[in-house]
N, CA, C and O atoms as a GROMACS GRO file, in nm:
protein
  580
    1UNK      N    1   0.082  -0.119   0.000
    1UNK     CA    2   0.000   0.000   0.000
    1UNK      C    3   0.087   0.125   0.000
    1UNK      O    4   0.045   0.234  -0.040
    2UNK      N    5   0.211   0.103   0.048
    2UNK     CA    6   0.342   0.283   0.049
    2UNK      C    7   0.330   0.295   0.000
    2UNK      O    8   0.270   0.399  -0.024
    3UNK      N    9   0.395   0.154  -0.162
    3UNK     CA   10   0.421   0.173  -0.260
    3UNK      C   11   0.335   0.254  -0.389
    3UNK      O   12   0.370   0.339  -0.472
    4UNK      N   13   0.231   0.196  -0.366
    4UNK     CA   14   0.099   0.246  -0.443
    4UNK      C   15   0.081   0.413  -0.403
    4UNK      O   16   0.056   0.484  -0.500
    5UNK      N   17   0.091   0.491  -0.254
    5UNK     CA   18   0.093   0.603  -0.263
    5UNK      C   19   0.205   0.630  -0.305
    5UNK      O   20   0.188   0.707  -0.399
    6UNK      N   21   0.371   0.600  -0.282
    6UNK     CA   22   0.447   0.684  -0.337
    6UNK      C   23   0.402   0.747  -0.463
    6UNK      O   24   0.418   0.861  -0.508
    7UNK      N   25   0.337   0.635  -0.511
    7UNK     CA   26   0.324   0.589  -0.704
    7UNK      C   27   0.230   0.731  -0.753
    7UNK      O   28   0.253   0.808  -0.846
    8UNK      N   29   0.109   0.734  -0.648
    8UNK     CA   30   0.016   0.806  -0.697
    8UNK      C   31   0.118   0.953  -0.647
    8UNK      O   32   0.119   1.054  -0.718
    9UNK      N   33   0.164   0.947  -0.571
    9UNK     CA   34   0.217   1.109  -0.527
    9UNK      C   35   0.326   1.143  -0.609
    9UNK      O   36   0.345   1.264  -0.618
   10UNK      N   37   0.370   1.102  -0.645
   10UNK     CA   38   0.516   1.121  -0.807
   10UNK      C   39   0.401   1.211  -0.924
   10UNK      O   40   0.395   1.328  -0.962
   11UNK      N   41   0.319   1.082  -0.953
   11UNK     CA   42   0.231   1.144  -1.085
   11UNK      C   43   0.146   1.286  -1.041
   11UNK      O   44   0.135   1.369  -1.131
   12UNK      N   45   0.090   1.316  -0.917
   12UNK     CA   46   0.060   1.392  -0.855
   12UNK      C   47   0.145   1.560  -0.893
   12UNK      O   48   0.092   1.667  -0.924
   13UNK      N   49   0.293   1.526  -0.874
   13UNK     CA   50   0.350   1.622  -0.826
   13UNK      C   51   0.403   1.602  -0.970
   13UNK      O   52   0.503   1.673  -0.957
   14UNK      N   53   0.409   1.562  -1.083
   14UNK     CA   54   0.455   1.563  -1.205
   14UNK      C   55   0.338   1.629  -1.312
   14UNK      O   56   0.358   1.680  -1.422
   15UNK      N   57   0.206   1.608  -1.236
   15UNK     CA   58   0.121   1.685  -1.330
   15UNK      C   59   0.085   1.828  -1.283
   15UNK      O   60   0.014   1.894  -1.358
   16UNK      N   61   0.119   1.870  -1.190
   16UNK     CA   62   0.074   1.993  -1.088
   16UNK      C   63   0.148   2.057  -1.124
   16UNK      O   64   0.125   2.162  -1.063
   17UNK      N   65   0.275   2.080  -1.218
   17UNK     CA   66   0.316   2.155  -1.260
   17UNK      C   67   0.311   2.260  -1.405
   17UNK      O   68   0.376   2.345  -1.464
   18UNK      N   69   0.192   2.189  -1.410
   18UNK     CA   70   0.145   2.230  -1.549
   18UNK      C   71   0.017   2.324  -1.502
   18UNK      O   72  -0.064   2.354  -1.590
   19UNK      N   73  -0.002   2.371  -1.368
   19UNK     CA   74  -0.150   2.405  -1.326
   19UNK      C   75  -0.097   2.589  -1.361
   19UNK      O   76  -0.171   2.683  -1.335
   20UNK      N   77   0.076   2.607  -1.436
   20UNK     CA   78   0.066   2.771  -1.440
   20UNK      C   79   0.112   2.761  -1.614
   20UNK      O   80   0.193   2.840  -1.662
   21UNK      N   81   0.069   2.689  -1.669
   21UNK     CA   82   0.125   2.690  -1.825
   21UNK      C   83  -0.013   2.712  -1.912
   21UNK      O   84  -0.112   2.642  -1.896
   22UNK      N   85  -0.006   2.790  -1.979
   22UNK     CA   86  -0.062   2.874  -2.092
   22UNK      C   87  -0.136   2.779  -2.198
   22UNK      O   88  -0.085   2.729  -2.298
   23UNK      N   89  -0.285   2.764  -2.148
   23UNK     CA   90  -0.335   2.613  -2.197
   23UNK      C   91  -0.388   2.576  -2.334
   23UNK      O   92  -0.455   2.478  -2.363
   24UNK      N   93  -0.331   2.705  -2.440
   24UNK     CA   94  -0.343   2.662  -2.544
   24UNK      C   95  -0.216   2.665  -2.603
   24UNK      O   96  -0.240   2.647  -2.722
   25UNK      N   97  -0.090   2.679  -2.588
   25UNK     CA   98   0.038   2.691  -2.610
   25UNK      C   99   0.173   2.602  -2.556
   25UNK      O  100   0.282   2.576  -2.608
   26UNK      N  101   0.114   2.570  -2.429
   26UNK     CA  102   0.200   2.529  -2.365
   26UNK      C  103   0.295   2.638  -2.301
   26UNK      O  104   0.327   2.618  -2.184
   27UNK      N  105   0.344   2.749  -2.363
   27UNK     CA  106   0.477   2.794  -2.288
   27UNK      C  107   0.435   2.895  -2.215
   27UNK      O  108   0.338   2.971  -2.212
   28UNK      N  109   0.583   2.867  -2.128
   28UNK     CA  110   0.573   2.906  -1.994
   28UNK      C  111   0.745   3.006  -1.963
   28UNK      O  112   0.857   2.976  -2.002
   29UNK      N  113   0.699   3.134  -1.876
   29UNK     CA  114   0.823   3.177  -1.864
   29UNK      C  115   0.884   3.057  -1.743
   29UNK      O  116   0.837   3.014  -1.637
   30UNK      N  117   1.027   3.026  -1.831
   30UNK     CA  118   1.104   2.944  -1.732
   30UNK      C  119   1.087   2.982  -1.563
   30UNK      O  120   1.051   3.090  -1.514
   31UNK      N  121   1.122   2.869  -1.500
   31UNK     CA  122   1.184   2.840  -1.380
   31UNK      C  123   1.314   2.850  -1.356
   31UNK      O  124   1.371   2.744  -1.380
   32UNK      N  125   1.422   2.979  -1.298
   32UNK     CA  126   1.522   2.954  -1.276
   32UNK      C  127   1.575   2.922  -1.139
   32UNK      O  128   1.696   2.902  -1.147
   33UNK      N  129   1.527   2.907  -1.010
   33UNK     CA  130   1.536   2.854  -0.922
   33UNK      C  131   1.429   2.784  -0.847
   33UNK      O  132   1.313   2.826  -0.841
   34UNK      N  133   1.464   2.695  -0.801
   34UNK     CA  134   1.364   2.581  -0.757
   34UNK      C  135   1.393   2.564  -0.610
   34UNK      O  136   1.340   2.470  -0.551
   35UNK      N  137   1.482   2.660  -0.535
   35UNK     CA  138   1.482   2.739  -0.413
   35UNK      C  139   1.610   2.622  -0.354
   35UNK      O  140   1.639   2.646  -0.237
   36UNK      N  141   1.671   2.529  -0.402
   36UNK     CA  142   1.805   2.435  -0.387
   36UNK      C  143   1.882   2.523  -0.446
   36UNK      O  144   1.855   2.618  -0.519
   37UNK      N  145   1.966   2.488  -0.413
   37UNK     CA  146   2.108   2.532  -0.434
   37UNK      C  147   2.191   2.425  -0.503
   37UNK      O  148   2.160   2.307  -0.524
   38UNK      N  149   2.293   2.486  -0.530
   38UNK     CA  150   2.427   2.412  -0.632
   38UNK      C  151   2.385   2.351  -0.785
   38UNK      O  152   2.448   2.257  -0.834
   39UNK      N  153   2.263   2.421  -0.860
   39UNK     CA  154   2.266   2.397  -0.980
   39UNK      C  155   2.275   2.557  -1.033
   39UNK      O  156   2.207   2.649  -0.986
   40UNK      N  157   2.373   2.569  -1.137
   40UNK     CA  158   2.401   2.746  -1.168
   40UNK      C  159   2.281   2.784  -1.317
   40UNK      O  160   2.250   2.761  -1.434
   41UNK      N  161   2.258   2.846  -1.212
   41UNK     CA  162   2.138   2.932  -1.345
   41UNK      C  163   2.223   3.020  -1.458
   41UNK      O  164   2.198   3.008  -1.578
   42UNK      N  165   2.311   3.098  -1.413
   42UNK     CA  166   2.352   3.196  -1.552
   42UNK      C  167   2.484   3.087  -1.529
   42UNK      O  168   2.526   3.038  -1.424
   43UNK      N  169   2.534   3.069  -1.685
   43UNK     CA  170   2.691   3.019  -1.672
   43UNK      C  171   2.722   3.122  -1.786
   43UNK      O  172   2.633   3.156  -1.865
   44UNK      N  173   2.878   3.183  -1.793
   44UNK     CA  174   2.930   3.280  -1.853
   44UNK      C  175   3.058   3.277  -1.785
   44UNK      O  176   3.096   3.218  -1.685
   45UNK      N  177   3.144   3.401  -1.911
   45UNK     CA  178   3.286   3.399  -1.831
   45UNK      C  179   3.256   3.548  -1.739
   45UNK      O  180   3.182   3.646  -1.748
   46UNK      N  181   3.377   3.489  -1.635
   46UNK     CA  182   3.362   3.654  -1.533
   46UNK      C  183   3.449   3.750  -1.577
   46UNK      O  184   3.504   3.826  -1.497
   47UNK      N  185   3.478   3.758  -1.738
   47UNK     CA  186   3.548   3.865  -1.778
   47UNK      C  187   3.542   3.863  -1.929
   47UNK      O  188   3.592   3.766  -1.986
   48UNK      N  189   3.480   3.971  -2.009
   48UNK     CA  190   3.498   3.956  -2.134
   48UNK      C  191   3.593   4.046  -2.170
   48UNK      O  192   3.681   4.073  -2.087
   49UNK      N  193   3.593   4.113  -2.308
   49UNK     CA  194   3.632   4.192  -2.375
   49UNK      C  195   3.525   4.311  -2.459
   49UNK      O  196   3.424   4.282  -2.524
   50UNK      N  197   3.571   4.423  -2.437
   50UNK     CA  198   3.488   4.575  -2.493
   50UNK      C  199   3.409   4.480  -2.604
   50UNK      O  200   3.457   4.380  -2.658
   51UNK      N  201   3.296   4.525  -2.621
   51UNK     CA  202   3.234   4.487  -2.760
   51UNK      C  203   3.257   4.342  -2.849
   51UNK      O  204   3.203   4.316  -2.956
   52UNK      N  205   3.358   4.250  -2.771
   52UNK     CA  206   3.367   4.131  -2.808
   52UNK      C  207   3.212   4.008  -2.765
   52UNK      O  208   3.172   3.979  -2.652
   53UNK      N  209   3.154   3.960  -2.901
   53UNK     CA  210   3.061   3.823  -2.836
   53UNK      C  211   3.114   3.747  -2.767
   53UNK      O  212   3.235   3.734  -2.758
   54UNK      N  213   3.035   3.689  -2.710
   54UNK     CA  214   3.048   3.598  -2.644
   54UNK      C  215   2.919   3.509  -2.596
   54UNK      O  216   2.808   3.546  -2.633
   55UNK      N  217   2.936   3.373  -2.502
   55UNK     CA  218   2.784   3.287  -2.513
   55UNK      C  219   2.808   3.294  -2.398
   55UNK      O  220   2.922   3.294  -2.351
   56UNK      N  221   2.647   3.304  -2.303
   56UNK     CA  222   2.641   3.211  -2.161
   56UNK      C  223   2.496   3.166  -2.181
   56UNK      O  224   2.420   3.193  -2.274
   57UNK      N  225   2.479   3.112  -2.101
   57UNK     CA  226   2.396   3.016  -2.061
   57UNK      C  227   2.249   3.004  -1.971
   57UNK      O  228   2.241   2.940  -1.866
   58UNK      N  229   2.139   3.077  -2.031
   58UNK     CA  230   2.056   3.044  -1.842
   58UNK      C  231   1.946   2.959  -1.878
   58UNK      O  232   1.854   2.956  -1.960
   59UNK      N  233   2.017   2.863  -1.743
   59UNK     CA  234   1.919   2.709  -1.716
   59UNK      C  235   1.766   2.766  -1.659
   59UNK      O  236   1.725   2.856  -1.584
   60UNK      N  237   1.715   2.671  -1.731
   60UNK     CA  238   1.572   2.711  -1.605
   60UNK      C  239   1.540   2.561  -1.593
   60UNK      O  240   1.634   2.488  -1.624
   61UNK      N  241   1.441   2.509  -1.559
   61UNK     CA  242   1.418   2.367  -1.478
   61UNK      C  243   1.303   2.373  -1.499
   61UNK      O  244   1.221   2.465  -1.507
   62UNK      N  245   1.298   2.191  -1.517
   62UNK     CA  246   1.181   2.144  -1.524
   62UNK      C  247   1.160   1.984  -1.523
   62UNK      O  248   1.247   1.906  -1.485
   63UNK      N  249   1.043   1.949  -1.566
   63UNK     CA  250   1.061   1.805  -1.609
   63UNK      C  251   1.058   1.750  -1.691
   63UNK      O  252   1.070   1.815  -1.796
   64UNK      N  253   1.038   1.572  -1.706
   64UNK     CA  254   1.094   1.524  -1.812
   64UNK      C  255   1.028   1.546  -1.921
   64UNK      O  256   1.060   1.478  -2.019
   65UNK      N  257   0.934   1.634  -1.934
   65UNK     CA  258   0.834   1.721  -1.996
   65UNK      C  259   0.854   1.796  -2.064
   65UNK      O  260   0.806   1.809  -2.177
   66UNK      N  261   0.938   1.870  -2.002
   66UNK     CA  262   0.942   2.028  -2.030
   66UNK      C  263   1.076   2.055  -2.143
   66UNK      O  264   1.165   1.970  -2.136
   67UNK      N  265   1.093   2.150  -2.230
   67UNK     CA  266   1.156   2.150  -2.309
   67UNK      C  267   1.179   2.300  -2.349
   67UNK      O  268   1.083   2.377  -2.361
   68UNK      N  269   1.331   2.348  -2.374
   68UNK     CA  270   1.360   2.504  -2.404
   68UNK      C  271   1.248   2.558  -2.512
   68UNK      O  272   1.198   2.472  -2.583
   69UNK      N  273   1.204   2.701  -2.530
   69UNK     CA  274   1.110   2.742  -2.570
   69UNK      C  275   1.189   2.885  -2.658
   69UNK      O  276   1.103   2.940  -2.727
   70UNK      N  277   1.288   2.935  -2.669
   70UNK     CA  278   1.361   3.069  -2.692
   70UNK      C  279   1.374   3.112  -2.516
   70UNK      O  280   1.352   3.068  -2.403
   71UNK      N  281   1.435   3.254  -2.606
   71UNK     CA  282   1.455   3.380  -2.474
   71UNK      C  283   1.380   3.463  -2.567
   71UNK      O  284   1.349   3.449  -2.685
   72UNK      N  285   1.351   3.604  -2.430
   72UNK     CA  286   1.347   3.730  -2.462
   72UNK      C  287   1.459   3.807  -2.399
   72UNK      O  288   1.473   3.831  -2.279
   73UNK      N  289   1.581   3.861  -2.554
   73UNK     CA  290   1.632   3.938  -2.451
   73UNK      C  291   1.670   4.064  -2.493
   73UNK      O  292   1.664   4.091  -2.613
   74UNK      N  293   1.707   4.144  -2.414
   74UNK     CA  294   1.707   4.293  -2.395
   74UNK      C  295   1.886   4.328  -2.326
   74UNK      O  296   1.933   4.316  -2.213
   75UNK      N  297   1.945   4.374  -2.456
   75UNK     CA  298   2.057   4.373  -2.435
   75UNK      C  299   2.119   4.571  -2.459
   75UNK      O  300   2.135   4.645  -2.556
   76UNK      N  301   2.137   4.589  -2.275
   76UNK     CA  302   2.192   4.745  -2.297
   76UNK      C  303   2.343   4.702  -2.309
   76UNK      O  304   2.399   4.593  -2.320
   77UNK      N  305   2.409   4.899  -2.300
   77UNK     CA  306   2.570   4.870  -2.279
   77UNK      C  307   2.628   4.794  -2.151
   77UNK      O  308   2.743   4.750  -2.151
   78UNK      N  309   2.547   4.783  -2.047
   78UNK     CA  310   2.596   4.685  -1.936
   78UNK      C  311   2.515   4.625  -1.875
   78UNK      O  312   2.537   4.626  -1.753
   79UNK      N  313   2.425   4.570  -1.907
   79UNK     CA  314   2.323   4.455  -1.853
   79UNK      C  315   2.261   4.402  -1.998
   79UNK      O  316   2.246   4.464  -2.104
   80UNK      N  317   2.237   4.292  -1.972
   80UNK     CA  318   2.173   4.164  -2.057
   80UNK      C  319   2.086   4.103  -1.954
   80UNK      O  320   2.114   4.032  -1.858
   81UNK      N  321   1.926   4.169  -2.015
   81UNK     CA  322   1.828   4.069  -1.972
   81UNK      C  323   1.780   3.951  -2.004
   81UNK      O  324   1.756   3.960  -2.124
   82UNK      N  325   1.740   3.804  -1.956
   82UNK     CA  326   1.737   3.707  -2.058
   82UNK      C  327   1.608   3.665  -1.980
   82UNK      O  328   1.608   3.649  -1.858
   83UNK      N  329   1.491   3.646  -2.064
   83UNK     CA  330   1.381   3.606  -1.951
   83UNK      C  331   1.387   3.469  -2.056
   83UNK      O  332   1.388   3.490  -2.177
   84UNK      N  333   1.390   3.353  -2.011
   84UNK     CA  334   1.378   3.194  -2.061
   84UNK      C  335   1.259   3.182  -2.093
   84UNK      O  336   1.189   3.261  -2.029
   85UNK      N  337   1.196   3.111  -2.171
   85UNK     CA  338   1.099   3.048  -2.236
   85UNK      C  339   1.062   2.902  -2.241
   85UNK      O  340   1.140   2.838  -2.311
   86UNK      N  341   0.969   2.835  -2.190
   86UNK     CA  342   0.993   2.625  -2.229
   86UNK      C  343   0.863   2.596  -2.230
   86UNK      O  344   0.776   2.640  -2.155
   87UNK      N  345   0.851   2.519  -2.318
   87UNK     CA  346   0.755   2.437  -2.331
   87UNK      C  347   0.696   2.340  -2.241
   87UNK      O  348   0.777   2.270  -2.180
   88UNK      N  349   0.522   2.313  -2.212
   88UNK     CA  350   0.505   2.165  -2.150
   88UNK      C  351   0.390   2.169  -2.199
   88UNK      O  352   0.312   2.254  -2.244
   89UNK      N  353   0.396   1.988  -2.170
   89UNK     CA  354   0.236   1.934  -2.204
   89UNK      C  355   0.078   2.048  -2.166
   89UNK      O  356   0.079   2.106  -2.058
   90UNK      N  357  -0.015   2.065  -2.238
   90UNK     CA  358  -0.120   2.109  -2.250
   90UNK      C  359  -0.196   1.994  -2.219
   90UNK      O  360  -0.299   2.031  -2.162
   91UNK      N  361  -0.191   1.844  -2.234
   91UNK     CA  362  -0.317   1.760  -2.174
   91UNK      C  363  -0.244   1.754  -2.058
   91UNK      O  364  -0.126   1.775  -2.034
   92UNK      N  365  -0.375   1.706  -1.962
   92UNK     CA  366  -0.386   1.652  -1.842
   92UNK      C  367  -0.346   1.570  -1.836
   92UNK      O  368  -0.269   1.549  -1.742
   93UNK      N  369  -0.367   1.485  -1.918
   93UNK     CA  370  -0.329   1.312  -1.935
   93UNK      C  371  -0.207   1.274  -1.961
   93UNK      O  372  -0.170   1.159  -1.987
   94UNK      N  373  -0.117   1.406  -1.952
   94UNK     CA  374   0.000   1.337  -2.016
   94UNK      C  375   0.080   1.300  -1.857
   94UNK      O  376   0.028   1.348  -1.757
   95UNK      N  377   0.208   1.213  -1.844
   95UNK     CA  378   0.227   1.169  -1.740
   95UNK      C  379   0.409   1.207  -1.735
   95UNK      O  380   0.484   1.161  -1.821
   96UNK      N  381   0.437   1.258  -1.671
   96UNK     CA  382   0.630   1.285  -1.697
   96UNK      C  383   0.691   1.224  -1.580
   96UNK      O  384   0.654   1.189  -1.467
   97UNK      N  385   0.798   1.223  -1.648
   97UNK     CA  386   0.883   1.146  -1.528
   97UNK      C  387   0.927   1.267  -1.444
   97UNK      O  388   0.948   1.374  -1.501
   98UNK      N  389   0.941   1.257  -1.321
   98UNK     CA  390   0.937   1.325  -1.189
   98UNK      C  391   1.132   1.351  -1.177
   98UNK      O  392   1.201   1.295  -1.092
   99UNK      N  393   1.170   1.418  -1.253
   99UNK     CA  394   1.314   1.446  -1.271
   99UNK      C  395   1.319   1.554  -1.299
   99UNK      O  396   1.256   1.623  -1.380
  100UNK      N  397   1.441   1.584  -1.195
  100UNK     CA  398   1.489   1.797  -1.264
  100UNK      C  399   1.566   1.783  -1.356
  100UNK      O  400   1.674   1.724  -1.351
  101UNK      N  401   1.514   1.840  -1.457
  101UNK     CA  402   1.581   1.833  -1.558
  101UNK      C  403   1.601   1.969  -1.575
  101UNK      O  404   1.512   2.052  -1.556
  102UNK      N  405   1.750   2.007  -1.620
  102UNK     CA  406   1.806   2.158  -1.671
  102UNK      C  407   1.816   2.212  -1.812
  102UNK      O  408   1.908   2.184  -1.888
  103UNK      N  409   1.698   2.300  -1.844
  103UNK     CA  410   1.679   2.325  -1.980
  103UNK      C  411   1.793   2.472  -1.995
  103UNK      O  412   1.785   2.585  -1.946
  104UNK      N  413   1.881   2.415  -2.074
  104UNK     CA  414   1.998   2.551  -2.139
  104UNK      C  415   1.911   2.654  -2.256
  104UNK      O  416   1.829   2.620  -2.341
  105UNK      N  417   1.954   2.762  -2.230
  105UNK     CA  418   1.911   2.853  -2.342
  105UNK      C  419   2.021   2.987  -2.353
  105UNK      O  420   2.022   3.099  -2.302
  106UNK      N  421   2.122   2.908  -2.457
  106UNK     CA  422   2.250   2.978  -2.503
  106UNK      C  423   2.222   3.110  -2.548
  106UNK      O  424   2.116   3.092  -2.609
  107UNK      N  425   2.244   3.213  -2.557
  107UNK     CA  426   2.260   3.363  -2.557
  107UNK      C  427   2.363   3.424  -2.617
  107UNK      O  428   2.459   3.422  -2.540
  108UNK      N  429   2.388   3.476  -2.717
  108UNK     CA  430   2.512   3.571  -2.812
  108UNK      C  431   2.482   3.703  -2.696
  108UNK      O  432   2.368   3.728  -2.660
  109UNK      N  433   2.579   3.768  -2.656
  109UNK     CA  434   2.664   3.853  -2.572
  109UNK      C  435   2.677   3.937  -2.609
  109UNK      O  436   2.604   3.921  -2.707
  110UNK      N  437   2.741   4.106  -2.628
  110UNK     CA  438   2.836   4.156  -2.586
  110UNK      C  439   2.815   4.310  -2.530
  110UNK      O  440   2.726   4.375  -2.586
  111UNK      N  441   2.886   4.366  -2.432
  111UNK     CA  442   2.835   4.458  -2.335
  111UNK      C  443   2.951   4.571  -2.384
  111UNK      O  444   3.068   4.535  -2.379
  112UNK      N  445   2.917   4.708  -2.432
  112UNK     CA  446   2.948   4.800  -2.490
  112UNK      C  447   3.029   4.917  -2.374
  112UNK      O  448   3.077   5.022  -2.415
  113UNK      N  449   3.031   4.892  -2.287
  113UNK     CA  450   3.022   4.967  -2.171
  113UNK      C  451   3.153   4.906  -2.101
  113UNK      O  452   3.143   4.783  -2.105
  114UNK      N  453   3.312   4.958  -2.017
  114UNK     CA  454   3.333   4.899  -1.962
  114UNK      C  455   3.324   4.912  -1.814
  114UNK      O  456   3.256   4.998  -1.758
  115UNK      N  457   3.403   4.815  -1.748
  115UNK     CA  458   3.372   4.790  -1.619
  115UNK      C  459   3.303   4.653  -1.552
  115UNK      O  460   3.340   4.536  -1.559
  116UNK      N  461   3.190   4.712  -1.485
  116UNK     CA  462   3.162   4.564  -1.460
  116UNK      C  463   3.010   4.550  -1.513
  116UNK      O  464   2.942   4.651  -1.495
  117UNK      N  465   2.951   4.450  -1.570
  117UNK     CA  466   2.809   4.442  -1.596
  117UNK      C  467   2.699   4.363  -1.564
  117UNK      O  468   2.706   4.301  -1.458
  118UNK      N  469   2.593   4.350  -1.636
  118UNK     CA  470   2.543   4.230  -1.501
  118UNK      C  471   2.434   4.149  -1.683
  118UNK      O  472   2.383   4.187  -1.789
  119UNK      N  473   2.457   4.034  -1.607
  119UNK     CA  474   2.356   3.925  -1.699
  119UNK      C  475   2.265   3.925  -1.582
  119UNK      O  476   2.312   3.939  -1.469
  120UNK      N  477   2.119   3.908  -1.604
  120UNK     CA  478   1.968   3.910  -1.513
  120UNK      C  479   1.922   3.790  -1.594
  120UNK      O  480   1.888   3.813  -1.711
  121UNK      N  481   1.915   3.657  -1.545
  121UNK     CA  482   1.798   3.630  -1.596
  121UNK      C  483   1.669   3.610  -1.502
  121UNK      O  484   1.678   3.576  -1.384
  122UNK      N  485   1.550   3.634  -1.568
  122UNK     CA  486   1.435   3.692  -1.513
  122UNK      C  487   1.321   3.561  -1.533
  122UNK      O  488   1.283   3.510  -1.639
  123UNK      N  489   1.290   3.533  -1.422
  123UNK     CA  490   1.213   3.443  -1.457
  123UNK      C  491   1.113   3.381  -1.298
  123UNK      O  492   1.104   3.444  -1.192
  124UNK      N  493   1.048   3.239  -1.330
  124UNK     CA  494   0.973   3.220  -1.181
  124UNK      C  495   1.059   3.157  -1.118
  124UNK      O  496   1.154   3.109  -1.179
  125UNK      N  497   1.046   3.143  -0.981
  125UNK     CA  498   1.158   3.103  -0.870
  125UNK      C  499   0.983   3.066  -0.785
  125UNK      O  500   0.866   3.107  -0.788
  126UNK      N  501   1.081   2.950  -0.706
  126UNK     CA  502   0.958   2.903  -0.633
  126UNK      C  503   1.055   2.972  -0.453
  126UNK      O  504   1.175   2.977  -0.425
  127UNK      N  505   0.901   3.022  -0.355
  127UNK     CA  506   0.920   3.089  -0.223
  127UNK      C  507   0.931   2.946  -0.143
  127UNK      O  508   0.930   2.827  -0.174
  128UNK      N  509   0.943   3.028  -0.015
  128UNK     CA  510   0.922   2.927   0.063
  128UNK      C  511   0.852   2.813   0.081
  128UNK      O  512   0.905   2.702   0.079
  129UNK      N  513   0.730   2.833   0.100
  129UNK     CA  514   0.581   2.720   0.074
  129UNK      C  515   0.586   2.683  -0.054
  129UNK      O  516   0.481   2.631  -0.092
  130UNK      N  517   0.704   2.695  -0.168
  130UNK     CA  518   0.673   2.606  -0.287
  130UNK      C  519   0.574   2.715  -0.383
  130UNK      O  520   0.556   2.673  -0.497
  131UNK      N  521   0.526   2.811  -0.359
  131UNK     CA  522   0.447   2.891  -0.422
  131UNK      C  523   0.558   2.957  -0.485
  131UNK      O  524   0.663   2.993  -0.434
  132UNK      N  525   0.499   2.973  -0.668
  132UNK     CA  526   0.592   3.039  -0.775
  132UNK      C  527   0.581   3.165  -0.749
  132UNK      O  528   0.504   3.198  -0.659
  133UNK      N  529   0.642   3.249  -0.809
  133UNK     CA  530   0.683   3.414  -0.816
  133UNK      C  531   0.758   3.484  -0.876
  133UNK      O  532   0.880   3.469  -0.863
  134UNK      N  533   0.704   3.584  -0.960
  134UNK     CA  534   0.846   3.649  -1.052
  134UNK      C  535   0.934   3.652  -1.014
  134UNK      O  536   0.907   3.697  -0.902
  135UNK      N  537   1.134   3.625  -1.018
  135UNK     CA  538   1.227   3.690  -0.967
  135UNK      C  539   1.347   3.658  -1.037
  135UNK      O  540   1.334   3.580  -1.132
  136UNK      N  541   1.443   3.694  -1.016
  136UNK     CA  542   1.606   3.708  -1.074
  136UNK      C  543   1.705   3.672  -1.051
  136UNK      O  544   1.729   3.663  -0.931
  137UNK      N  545   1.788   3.642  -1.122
  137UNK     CA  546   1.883   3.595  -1.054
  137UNK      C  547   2.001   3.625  -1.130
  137UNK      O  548   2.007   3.574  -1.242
  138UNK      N  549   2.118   3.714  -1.082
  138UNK     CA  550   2.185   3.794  -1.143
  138UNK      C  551   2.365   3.707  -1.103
  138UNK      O  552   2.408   3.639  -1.009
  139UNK      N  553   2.436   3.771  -1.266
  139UNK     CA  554   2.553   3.779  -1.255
  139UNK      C  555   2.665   3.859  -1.329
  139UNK      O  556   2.682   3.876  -1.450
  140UNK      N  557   2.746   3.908  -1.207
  140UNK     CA  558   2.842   4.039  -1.260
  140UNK      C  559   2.970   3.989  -1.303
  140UNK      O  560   3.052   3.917  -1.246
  141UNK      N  561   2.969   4.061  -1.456
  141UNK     CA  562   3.077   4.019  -1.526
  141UNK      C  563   3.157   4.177  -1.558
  141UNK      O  564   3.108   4.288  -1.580
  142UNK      N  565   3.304   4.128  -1.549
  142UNK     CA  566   3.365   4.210  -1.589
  142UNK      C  567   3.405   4.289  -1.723
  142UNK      O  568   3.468   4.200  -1.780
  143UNK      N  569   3.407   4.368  -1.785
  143UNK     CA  570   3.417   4.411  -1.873
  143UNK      C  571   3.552   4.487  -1.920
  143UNK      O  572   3.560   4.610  -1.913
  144UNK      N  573   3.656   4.408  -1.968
  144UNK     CA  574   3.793   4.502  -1.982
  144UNK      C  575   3.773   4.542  -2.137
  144UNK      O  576   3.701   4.503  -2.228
  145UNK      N  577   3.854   4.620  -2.124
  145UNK     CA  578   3.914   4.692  -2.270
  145UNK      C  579   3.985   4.598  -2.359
  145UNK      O  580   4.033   4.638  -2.465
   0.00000   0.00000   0.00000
């Protein structure tokens, strides 16, 4: 009988995540923190060059479901906004495997401005009680000549 609830509480907590996705589209602004620690949301170098490209990276999370969707981004002389984009199931019926999975969404770079600058990516983060909420999660990169 555990077994049978674990069973039902996996599928439970694998379909309940679809109760904030856009039900004729599927997409959803990413998840970049899931309120754990030690998986890195922005990856990038901590030092570029004036006006040189460059790629980083922001993960957002999900399950075995869920799948990168684009960015929106908004690129001044020293900040790069990246709000993530991903796809998920629209039926009810569909069933995912109960795994964090880290959806990448690579980004062309470069910050006009020197000094130091900041990559934002913008997206939902789950609070304390597990309840979602807009928020950010930032990283300062250097900018030499």
């Amino acid at each position: 009988m555990a077994h049978l609830t674990a069973v039902i509480g996996a599928i439970s907590i694998a379909t309940s995540c679809f109760a904030f996705t856009d039900s004729e589209t599927g997409r959803v602004v990413g998840i970049i923190s899931t309120g754990g620690g030690g998986l890195p949301v922005i990856e990038a170098p901590d030092t570029v060059r004036l006006g040189a490209a460059f790629t980083a990276t922001v993960n957002s999370f999900g399950n075995g479901c869920t799948t990168p969707d684009g960015v929106k981004l908004t690129l001044l002389p020293a900040e790069a906004r990246v709000i993530p984009f991903d796809r998920v199931p629209t039926d009810d019926d569909v069933l995912c495997a109960d795994v964090l999975a880290v959806l990448p969404h690579a980004v062309a770079l470069h910050f006009t401005q020197p000094g130091t600058a900041t990559i934002v990516a913008d997206g939902m983060v789950y609070g304390t009680n597990f309840e979602r909420a807009r928020g950010t999660v930032t990283k300062a990169v250097t900018v030499v000549p």
